[in-house]
């Protein structure tokens, strides 16, 4: 079993709630794609097989008066790996 984590801190550009949801959804999709890439990194280096067993993604928006809002995203990926 292997686990990996990815964290991102991104300024939000959207001005209204609908635009922010679209932006957040896009960043979550990106984290899912990056999560799949974790298996490829292991296959390229130390693994002969890799299966993702779980992915957990969380998001949080941080708002401070007078400053741009930031979106914090994190992903935790669990993988079952057979070593070379």
PDB file of N, CA and C in Angstrom:
ATOM      1  N   UNK A   1       0.836  -1.183   0.000  1.00  0.00           N
ATOM      2  CA  UNK A   1       0.000   0.000   0.000  1.00  0.00           C
ATOM      3  C   UNK A   1       0.879   1.244   0.000  1.00  0.00           C
ATOM      4  N   UNK A   2       0.524   2.202  -0.814  1.00  0.00           N
ATOM      5  CA  UNK A   2       1.177   3.500  -0.862  1.00  0.00           C
ATOM      6  C   UNK A   2       0.110   4.562  -0.683  1.00  0.00           C
ATOM      7  N   UNK A   3       0.519   5.704  -0.150  1.00  0.00           N
ATOM      8  CA  UNK A   3      -0.388   6.841  -0.091  1.00  0.00           C
ATOM      9  C   UNK A   3       0.361   8.080  -0.543  1.00  0.00           C
ATOM     10  N   UNK A   4      -0.394   9.021  -1.070  1.00  0.00           N
ATOM     11  CA  UNK A   4       0.179  10.264  -1.568  1.00  0.00           C
ATOM     12  C   UNK A   4      -0.805  11.385  -1.263  1.00  0.00           C
ATOM     13  N   UNK A   5      -0.280  12.588  -1.106  1.00  0.00           N
ATOM     14  CA  UNK A   5      -1.123  13.760  -0.864  1.00  0.00           C
ATOM     15  C   UNK A   5      -0.715  14.877  -1.815  1.00  0.00           C
ATOM     16  N   UNK A   6      -1.706  15.625  -2.252  1.00  0.00           N
ATOM     17  CA  UNK A   6      -1.489  16.788  -3.103  1.00  0.00           C
ATOM     18  C   UNK A   6      -2.264  17.939  -2.479  1.00  0.00           C
ATOM     19  N   UNK A   7      -1.643  19.096  -2.363  1.00  0.00           N
ATOM     20  CA  UNK A   7      -2.314  20.280  -1.837  1.00  0.00           C
ATOM     21  C   UNK A   7      -2.099  21.454  -2.778  1.00  0.00           C
ATOM     22  N   UNK A   8      -3.148  22.257  -2.938  1.00  0.00           N
ATOM     23  CA  UNK A   8      -3.081  23.442  -3.787  1.00  0.00           C
ATOM     24  C   UNK A   8      -3.672  24.632  -3.035  1.00  0.00           C
ATOM     25  N   UNK A   9      -3.164  25.804  -3.316  1.00  0.00           N
ATOM     26  CA  UNK A   9      -3.653  27.047  -2.748  1.00  0.00           C
ATOM     27  C   UNK A   9      -3.813  28.003  -3.919  1.00  0.00           C
ATOM     28  N   UNK A  10      -5.066  28.310  -4.282  1.00  0.00           N
ATOM     29  CA  UNK A  10      -5.329  29.074  -5.495  1.00  0.00           C
ATOM     30  C   UNK A  10      -6.189  30.296  -5.192  1.00  0.00           C
ATOM     31  N   UNK A  11      -5.850  31.471  -5.750  1.00  0.00           N
ATOM     32  CA  UNK A  11      -6.752  32.613  -5.607  1.00  0.00           C
ATOM     33  C   UNK A  11      -8.011  32.371  -6.436  1.00  0.00           C
ATOM     34  N   UNK A  12      -9.152  32.790  -5.919  1.00  0.00           N
ATOM     35  CA  UNK A  12     -10.410  32.660  -6.654  1.00  0.00           C
ATOM     36  C   UNK A  12     -10.640  33.913  -7.489  1.00  0.00           C
ATOM     37  N   UNK A  13     -10.947  33.723  -8.766  1.00  0.00           N
ATOM     38  CA  UNK A  13     -11.169  34.854  -9.663  1.00  0.00           C
ATOM     39  C   UNK A  13     -12.654  35.173  -9.798  1.00  0.00           C
ATOM     40  N   UNK A  14     -13.517  34.173  -9.599  1.00  0.00           N
ATOM     41  CA  UNK A  14     -14.951  34.371  -9.782  1.00  0.00           C
ATOM     42  C   UNK A  14     -15.534  35.365  -8.793  1.00  0.00           C
ATOM     43  N   UNK A  15     -16.433  36.224  -9.284  1.00  0.00           N
ATOM     44  CA  UNK A  15     -17.018  37.260  -8.434  1.00  0.00           C
ATOM     45  C   UNK A  15     -18.321  36.812  -7.795  1.00  0.00           C
ATOM     46  N   UNK A  16     -19.068  35.943  -8.446  1.00  0.00           N
ATOM     47  CA  UNK A  16     -20.353  35.519  -7.887  1.00  0.00           C
ATOM     48  C   UNK A  16     -20.301  34.041  -7.506  1.00  0.00           C
ATOM     49  N   UNK A  17     -21.244  33.582  -6.671  1.00  0.00           N
ATOM     50  CA  UNK A  17     -21.209  32.185  -6.202  1.00  0.00           C
ATOM     51  C   UNK A  17     -21.214  31.151  -7.332  1.00  0.00           C
ATOM     52  N   UNK A  18     -21.963  31.378  -8.388  1.00  0.00           N
ATOM     53  CA  UNK A  18     -22.014  30.405  -9.487  1.00  0.00           C
ATOM     54  C   UNK A  18     -20.652  30.293 -10.180  1.00  0.00           C
ATOM     55  N   UNK A  19     -20.011  31.422 -10.419  1.00  0.00           N
ATOM     56  CA  UNK A  19     -18.684  31.400 -11.058  1.00  0.00           C
ATOM     57  C   UNK A  19     -17.662  30.714 -10.162  1.00  0.00           C
ATOM     58  N   UNK A  20     -17.775  30.924  -8.865  1.00  0.00           N
ATOM     59  CA  UNK A  20     -16.839  30.282  -7.933  1.00  0.00           C
ATOM     60  C   UNK A  20     -17.033  28.779  -7.894  1.00  0.00           C
ATOM     61  N   UNK A  21     -18.292  28.327  -7.975  1.00  0.00           N
ATOM     62  CA  UNK A  21     -18.549  26.878  -7.996  1.00  0.00           C
ATOM     63  C   UNK A  21     -17.929  26.246  -9.238  1.00  0.00           C
ATOM     64  N   UNK A  22     -18.072  26.926 -10.376  1.00  0.00           N
ATOM     65  CA  UNK A  22     -17.477  26.411 -11.624  1.00  0.00           C
ATOM     66  C   UNK A  22     -15.960  26.337 -11.479  1.00  0.00           C
ATOM     67  N   UNK A  23     -15.374  27.382 -10.916  1.00  0.00           N
ATOM     68  CA  UNK A  23     -13.925  27.419 -10.721  1.00  0.00           C
ATOM     69  C   UNK A  23     -13.473  26.310  -9.754  1.00  0.00           C
ATOM     70  N   UNK A  24     -14.188  26.159  -8.640  1.00  0.00           N
ATOM     71  CA  UNK A  24     -13.849  25.112  -7.666  1.00  0.00           C
ATOM     72  C   UNK A  24     -13.977  23.728  -8.289  1.00  0.00           C
ATOM     73  N   UNK A  25     -15.059  23.505  -9.056  1.00  0.00           N
ATOM     74  CA  UNK A  25     -15.242  22.208  -9.723  1.00  0.00           C
ATOM     75  C   UNK A  25     -14.084  21.904 -10.669  1.00  0.00           C
ATOM     76  N   UNK A  26     -13.612  22.916 -11.391  1.00  0.00           N
ATOM     77  CA  UNK A  26     -12.482  22.713 -12.305  1.00  0.00           C
ATOM     78  C   UNK A  26     -11.217  22.313 -11.567  1.00  0.00           C
ATOM     79  N   UNK A  27     -10.968  22.955 -10.428  1.00  0.00           N
ATOM     80  CA  UNK A  27      -9.776  22.605  -9.644  1.00  0.00           C
ATOM     81  C   UNK A  27      -9.907  21.206  -9.042  1.00  0.00           C
ATOM     82  N   UNK A  28     -11.121  20.816  -8.635  1.00  0.00           N
ATOM     83  CA  UNK A  28     -11.312  19.447  -8.123  1.00  0.00           C
ATOM     84  C   UNK A  28     -11.080  18.423  -9.226  1.00  0.00           C
ATOM     85  N   UNK A  29     -11.600  18.701 -10.436  1.00  0.00           N
ATOM     86  CA  UNK A  29     -11.355  17.794 -11.572  1.00  0.00           C
ATOM     87  C   UNK A  29      -9.850  17.640 -11.820  1.00  0.00           C
ATOM     88  N   UNK A  30      -9.116  18.758 -11.730  1.00  0.00           N
ATOM     89  CA  UNK A  30      -7.668  18.722 -11.906  1.00  0.00           C
ATOM     90  C   UNK A  30      -7.013  17.822 -10.855  1.00  0.00           C
ATOM     91  N   UNK A  31      -7.478  17.907  -9.608  1.00  0.00           N
ATOM     92  CA  UNK A  31      -6.904  17.051  -8.554  1.00  0.00           C
ATOM     93  C   UNK A  31      -7.189  15.580  -8.818  1.00  0.00           C
ATOM     94  N   UNK A  32      -8.383  15.251  -9.324  1.00  0.00           N
ATOM     95  CA  UNK A  32      -8.661  13.849  -9.667  1.00  0.00           C
ATOM     96  C   UNK A  32      -7.718  13.372 -10.770  1.00  0.00           C
ATOM     97  N   UNK A  33      -7.487  14.210 -11.777  1.00  0.00           N
ATOM     98  CA  UNK A  33      -6.565  13.832 -12.860  1.00  0.00           C
ATOM     99  C   UNK A  33      -5.150  13.657 -12.329  1.00  0.00           C
ATOM    100  N   UNK A  34      -4.720  14.563 -11.452  1.00  0.00           N
ATOM    101  CA  UNK A  34      -3.382  14.434 -10.852  1.00  0.00           C
ATOM    102  C   UNK A  34      -3.287  13.170  -9.996  1.00  0.00           C
ATOM    103  N   UNK A  35      -4.370  12.829  -9.329  1.00  0.00           N
ATOM    104  CA  UNK A  35      -4.376  11.629  -8.492  1.00  0.00           C
ATOM    105  C   UNK A  35      -4.128  10.383  -9.333  1.00  0.00           C
ATOM    106  N   UNK A  36      -4.761  10.311 -10.487  1.00  0.00           N
ATOM    107  CA  UNK A  36      -4.538   9.179 -11.392  1.00  0.00           C
ATOM    108  C   UNK A  36      -3.076   9.146 -11.828  1.00  0.00           C
ATOM    109  N   UNK A  37      -2.482  10.315 -12.018  1.00  0.00           N
ATOM    110  CA  UNK A  37      -1.080  10.391 -12.421  1.00  0.00           C
ATOM    111  C   UNK A  37      -0.118   9.853 -11.379  1.00  0.00           C
ATOM    112  N   UNK A  38      -0.533   9.804 -10.108  1.00  0.00           N
ATOM    113  CA  UNK A  38       0.334   9.250  -9.060  1.00  0.00           C
ATOM    114  C   UNK A  38       0.672   7.797  -9.342  1.00  0.00           C
ATOM    115  N   UNK A  39      -0.293   7.020  -9.827  1.00  0.00           N
ATOM    116  CA  UNK A  39      -0.006   5.627 -10.181  1.00  0.00           C
ATOM    117  C   UNK A  39       1.022   5.569 -11.309  1.00  0.00           C
ATOM    118  N   UNK A  40       0.909   6.469 -12.285  1.00  0.00           N
ATOM    119  CA  UNK A  40       1.855   6.456 -13.395  1.00  0.00           C
ATOM    120  C   UNK A  40       3.268   6.747 -12.914  1.00  0.00           C
ATOM    121  N   UNK A  41       3.417   7.656 -11.964  1.00  0.00           N
ATOM    122  CA  UNK A  41       4.747   7.948 -11.412  1.00  0.00           C
ATOM    123  C   UNK A  41       5.330   6.696 -10.766  1.00  0.00           C
ATOM    124  N   UNK A  42       4.512   5.966 -10.013  1.00  0.00           N
ATOM    125  CA  UNK A  42       4.994   4.731  -9.381  1.00  0.00           C
ATOM    126  C   UNK A  42       5.329   3.676 -10.429  1.00  0.00           C
ATOM    127  N   UNK A  43       4.504   3.561 -11.465  1.00  0.00           N
ATOM    128  CA  UNK A  43       4.779   2.588 -12.529  1.00  0.00           C
ATOM    129  C   UNK A  43       6.066   2.930 -13.267  1.00  0.00           C
ATOM    130  N   UNK A  44       6.350   4.202 -13.430  1.00  0.00           N
ATOM    131  CA  UNK A  44       7.574   4.626 -14.113  1.00  0.00           C
ATOM    132  C   UNK A  44       8.824   4.414 -13.264  1.00  0.00           C
ATOM    133  N   UNK A  45       8.633   4.230 -11.965  1.00  0.00           N
ATOM    134  CA  UNK A  45       9.809   4.160 -11.095  1.00  0.00           C
ATOM    135  C   UNK A  45       9.944   2.813 -10.375  1.00  0.00           C
ATOM    136  N   UNK A  46       9.012   2.453  -9.530  1.00  0.00           N
ATOM    137  CA  UNK A  46       9.233   1.283  -8.659  1.00  0.00           C
ATOM    138  C   UNK A  46       8.152   0.215  -8.713  1.00  0.00           C
ATOM    139  N   UNK A  47       7.059   0.458  -9.438  1.00  0.00           N
ATOM    140  CA  UNK A  47       5.935  -0.484  -9.388  1.00  0.00           C
ATOM    141  C   UNK A  47       5.746  -1.215 -10.707  1.00  0.00           C
ATOM    142  N   UNK A  48       5.296  -2.463 -10.605  1.00  0.00           N
ATOM    143  CA  UNK A  48       4.899  -3.179 -11.820  1.00  0.00           C
ATOM    144  C   UNK A  48       3.387  -3.163 -11.995  1.00  0.00           C
ATOM    145  N   UNK A  49       2.658  -2.836 -10.926  1.00  0.00           N
ATOM    146  CA  UNK A  49       1.214  -2.629 -11.029  1.00  0.00           C
ATOM    147  C   UNK A  49       0.795  -1.625  -9.964  1.00  0.00           C
ATOM    148  N   UNK A  50      -0.279  -0.916 -10.244  1.00  0.00           N
ATOM    149  CA  UNK A  50      -0.771   0.099  -9.308  1.00  0.00           C
ATOM    150  C   UNK A  50      -2.277   0.249  -9.501  1.00  0.00           C
ATOM    151  N   UNK A  51      -3.015   0.181  -8.399  1.00  0.00           N
ATOM    152  CA  UNK A  51      -4.463   0.364  -8.420  1.00  0.00           C
ATOM    153  C   UNK A  51      -4.816   1.368  -7.337  1.00  0.00           C
ATOM    154  N   UNK A  52      -5.551   2.398  -7.715  1.00  0.00           N
ATOM    155  CA  UNK A  52      -6.027   3.368  -6.724  1.00  0.00           C
ATOM    156  C   UNK A  52      -7.176   2.723  -5.953  1.00  0.00           C
ATOM    157  N   UNK A  53      -7.045   2.712  -4.631  1.00  0.00           N
ATOM    158  CA  UNK A  53      -8.099   2.121  -3.801  1.00  0.00           C
ATOM    159  C   UNK A  53      -9.023   3.177  -3.209  1.00  0.00           C
ATOM    160  N   UNK A  54      -8.548   4.411  -3.074  1.00  0.00           N
ATOM    161  CA  UNK A  54      -9.425   5.493  -2.615  1.00  0.00           C
ATOM    162  C   UNK A  54      -8.793   6.847  -2.904  1.00  0.00           C
ATOM    163  N   UNK A  55      -9.663   7.822  -3.112  1.00  0.00           N
ATOM    164  CA  UNK A  55      -9.251   9.219  -3.265  1.00  0.00           C
ATOM    165  C   UNK A  55     -10.200  10.052  -2.418  1.00  0.00           C
ATOM    166  N   UNK A  56      -9.629  10.933  -1.626  1.00  0.00           N
ATOM    167  CA  UNK A  56     -10.413  11.852  -0.812  1.00  0.00           C
ATOM    168  C   UNK A  56      -9.968  13.270  -1.140  1.00  0.00           C
ATOM    169  N   UNK A  57     -10.926  14.109  -1.534  1.00  0.00           N
ATOM    170  CA  UNK A  57     -10.607  15.496  -1.873  1.00  0.00           C
ATOM    171  C   UNK A  57     -11.414  16.419  -0.976  1.00  0.00           C
ATOM    172  N   UNK A  58     -10.743  17.429  -0.425  1.00  0.00           N
ATOM    173  CA  UNK A  58     -11.452  18.422   0.387  1.00  0.00           C
ATOM    174  C   UNK A  58     -11.089  19.818  -0.105  1.00  0.00           C
ATOM    175  N   UNK A  59     -12.032  20.742   0.065  1.00  0.00           N
ATOM    176  CA  UNK A  59     -11.828  22.124  -0.342  1.00  0.00           C
ATOM    177  C   UNK A  59     -12.242  23.047   0.796  1.00  0.00           C
ATOM    178  N   UNK A  60     -11.626  24.206   0.813  1.00  0.00           N
ATOM    179  CA  UNK A  60     -11.951  25.219   1.814  1.00  0.00           C
ATOM    180  C   UNK A  60     -11.687  26.588   1.196  1.00  0.00           C
ATOM    181  N   UNK A  61     -12.610  27.517   1.389  1.00  0.00           N
ATOM    182  CA  UNK A  61     -12.421  28.884   0.905  1.00  0.00           C
ATOM    183  C   UNK A  61     -12.086  29.761   2.100  1.00  0.00           C
ATOM    184  N   UNK A  62     -11.013  30.524   1.945  1.00  0.00           N
ATOM    185  CA  UNK A  62     -10.567  31.427   3.001  1.00  0.00           C
ATOM    186  C   UNK A  62     -10.822  32.856   2.539  1.00  0.00           C
ATOM    187  N   UNK A  63     -11.660  33.582   3.300  1.00  0.00           N
ATOM    188  CA  UNK A  63     -12.000  34.972   2.978  1.00  0.00           C
ATOM    189  C   UNK A  63     -11.515  35.890   4.083  1.00  0.00           C
ATOM    190  N   UNK A  64     -10.739  36.891   3.713  1.00  0.00           N
ATOM    191  CA  UNK A  64     -10.281  37.921   4.640  1.00  0.00           C
ATOM    192  C   UNK A  64     -10.630  39.280   4.048  1.00  0.00           C
ATOM    193  N   UNK A  65     -11.221  40.173   4.848  1.00  0.00           N
ATOM    194  CA  UNK A  65     -11.593  41.494   4.322  1.00  0.00           C
ATOM    195  C   UNK A  65     -10.396  42.212   3.699  1.00  0.00           C
ATOM    196  N   UNK A  66     -10.632  42.782   2.513  1.00  0.00           N
ATOM    197  CA  UNK A  66      -9.589  43.541   1.838  1.00  0.00           C
ATOM    198  C   UNK A  66      -8.573  42.708   1.085  1.00  0.00           C
ATOM    199  N   UNK A  67      -8.715  41.376   1.116  1.00  0.00           N
ATOM    200  CA  UNK A  67      -7.780  40.491   0.425  1.00  0.00           C
ATOM    201  C   UNK A  67      -8.559  39.565  -0.502  1.00  0.00           C
ATOM    202  N   UNK A  68      -7.909  39.083  -1.559  1.00  0.00           N
ATOM    203  CA  UNK A  68      -8.610  38.141  -2.442  1.00  0.00           C
ATOM    204  C   UNK A  68      -8.906  36.837  -1.699  1.00  0.00           C
ATOM    205  N   UNK A  69     -10.015  36.218  -2.065  1.00  0.00           N
ATOM    206  CA  UNK A  69     -10.368  34.918  -1.487  1.00  0.00           C
ATOM    207  C   UNK A  69      -9.471  33.843  -2.096  1.00  0.00           C
ATOM    208  N   UNK A  70      -9.118  32.867  -1.276  1.00  0.00           N
ATOM    209  CA  UNK A  70      -8.288  31.752  -1.714  1.00  0.00           C
ATOM    210  C   UNK A  70      -9.017  30.439  -1.519  1.00  0.00           C
ATOM    211  N   UNK A  71      -8.786  29.526  -2.458  1.00  0.00           N
ATOM    212  CA  UNK A  71      -9.337  28.189  -2.387  1.00  0.00           C
ATOM    213  C   UNK A  71      -8.203  27.240  -2.013  1.00  0.00           C
ATOM    214  N   UNK A  72      -8.375  26.522  -0.930  1.00  0.00           N
ATOM    215  CA  UNK A  72      -7.419  25.499  -0.505  1.00  0.00           C
ATOM    216  C   UNK A  72      -8.005  24.144  -0.870  1.00  0.00           C
ATOM    217  N   UNK A  73      -7.225  23.338  -1.577  1.00  0.00           N
ATOM    218  CA  UNK A  73      -7.656  22.004  -1.974  1.00  0.00           C
ATOM    219  C   UNK A  73      -6.611  21.000  -1.535  1.00  0.00           C
ATOM    220  N   UNK A  74      -7.075  19.849  -1.115  1.00  0.00           N
ATOM    221  CA  UNK A  74      -6.135  18.768  -0.810  1.00  0.00           C
ATOM    222  C   UNK A  74      -6.740  17.449  -1.249  1.00  0.00           C
ATOM    223  N   UNK A  75      -5.863  16.567  -1.687  1.00  0.00           N
ATOM    224  CA  UNK A  75      -6.270  15.224  -2.102  1.00  0.00           C
ATOM    225  C   UNK A  75      -5.381  14.216  -1.385  1.00  0.00           C
ATOM    226  N   UNK A  76      -5.993  13.155  -0.933  1.00  0.00           N
ATOM    227  CA  UNK A  76      -5.269  12.019  -0.356  1.00  0.00           C
ATOM    228  C   UNK A  76      -5.600  10.805  -1.208  1.00  0.00           C
ATOM    229  N   UNK A  77      -4.564  10.141  -1.689  1.00  0.00           N
ATOM    230  CA  UNK A  77      -4.722   9.019  -2.604  1.00  0.00           C
ATOM    231  C   UNK A  77      -4.114   7.781  -1.957  1.00  0.00           C
ATOM    232  N   UNK A  78      -4.876   6.707  -1.928  1.00  0.00           N
ATOM    233  CA  UNK A  78      -4.369   5.418  -1.446  1.00  0.00           C
ATOM    234  C   UNK A  78      -4.285   4.477  -2.649  1.00  0.00           C
ATOM    235  N   UNK A  79      -3.150   3.765  -2.737  1.00  0.00           N
ATOM    236  CA  UNK A  79      -2.911   2.883  -3.882  1.00  0.00           C
ATOM    237  C   UNK A  79      -2.368   1.544  -3.411  1.00  0.00           C
ATOM    238  N   UNK A  80      -2.777   0.514  -4.112  1.00  0.00           N
ATOM    239  CA  UNK A  80      -2.221  -0.816  -3.876  1.00  0.00           C
ATOM    240  C   UNK A  80      -1.214  -1.065  -4.994  1.00  0.00           C
ATOM    241  N   UNK A  81       0.018  -1.365  -4.598  1.00  0.00           N
ATOM    242  CA  UNK A  81       1.126  -1.438  -5.553  1.00  0.00           C
ATOM    243  C   UNK A  81       1.861  -2.765  -5.387  1.00  0.00           C
ATOM    244  N   UNK A  82       2.229  -3.351  -6.543  1.00  0.00           N
ATOM    245  CA  UNK A  82       3.157  -4.476  -6.549  1.00  0.00           C
ATOM    246  C   UNK A  82       4.501  -3.916  -7.030  1.00  0.00           C
ATOM    247  N   UNK A  83       5.536  -4.115  -6.233  1.00  0.00           N
ATOM    248  CA  UNK A  83       6.857  -3.575  -6.582  1.00  0.00           C
ATOM    249  C   UNK A  83       7.513  -4.394  -7.669  1.00  0.00           C
ATOM    250  N   UNK A  84       8.404  -3.726  -8.430  1.00  0.00           N
ATOM    251  CA  UNK A  84       9.151  -4.415  -9.496  1.00  0.00           C
ATOM    252  C   UNK A  84      10.106  -5.407  -8.905  1.00  0.00           C
TER     253      UNK A  84
END
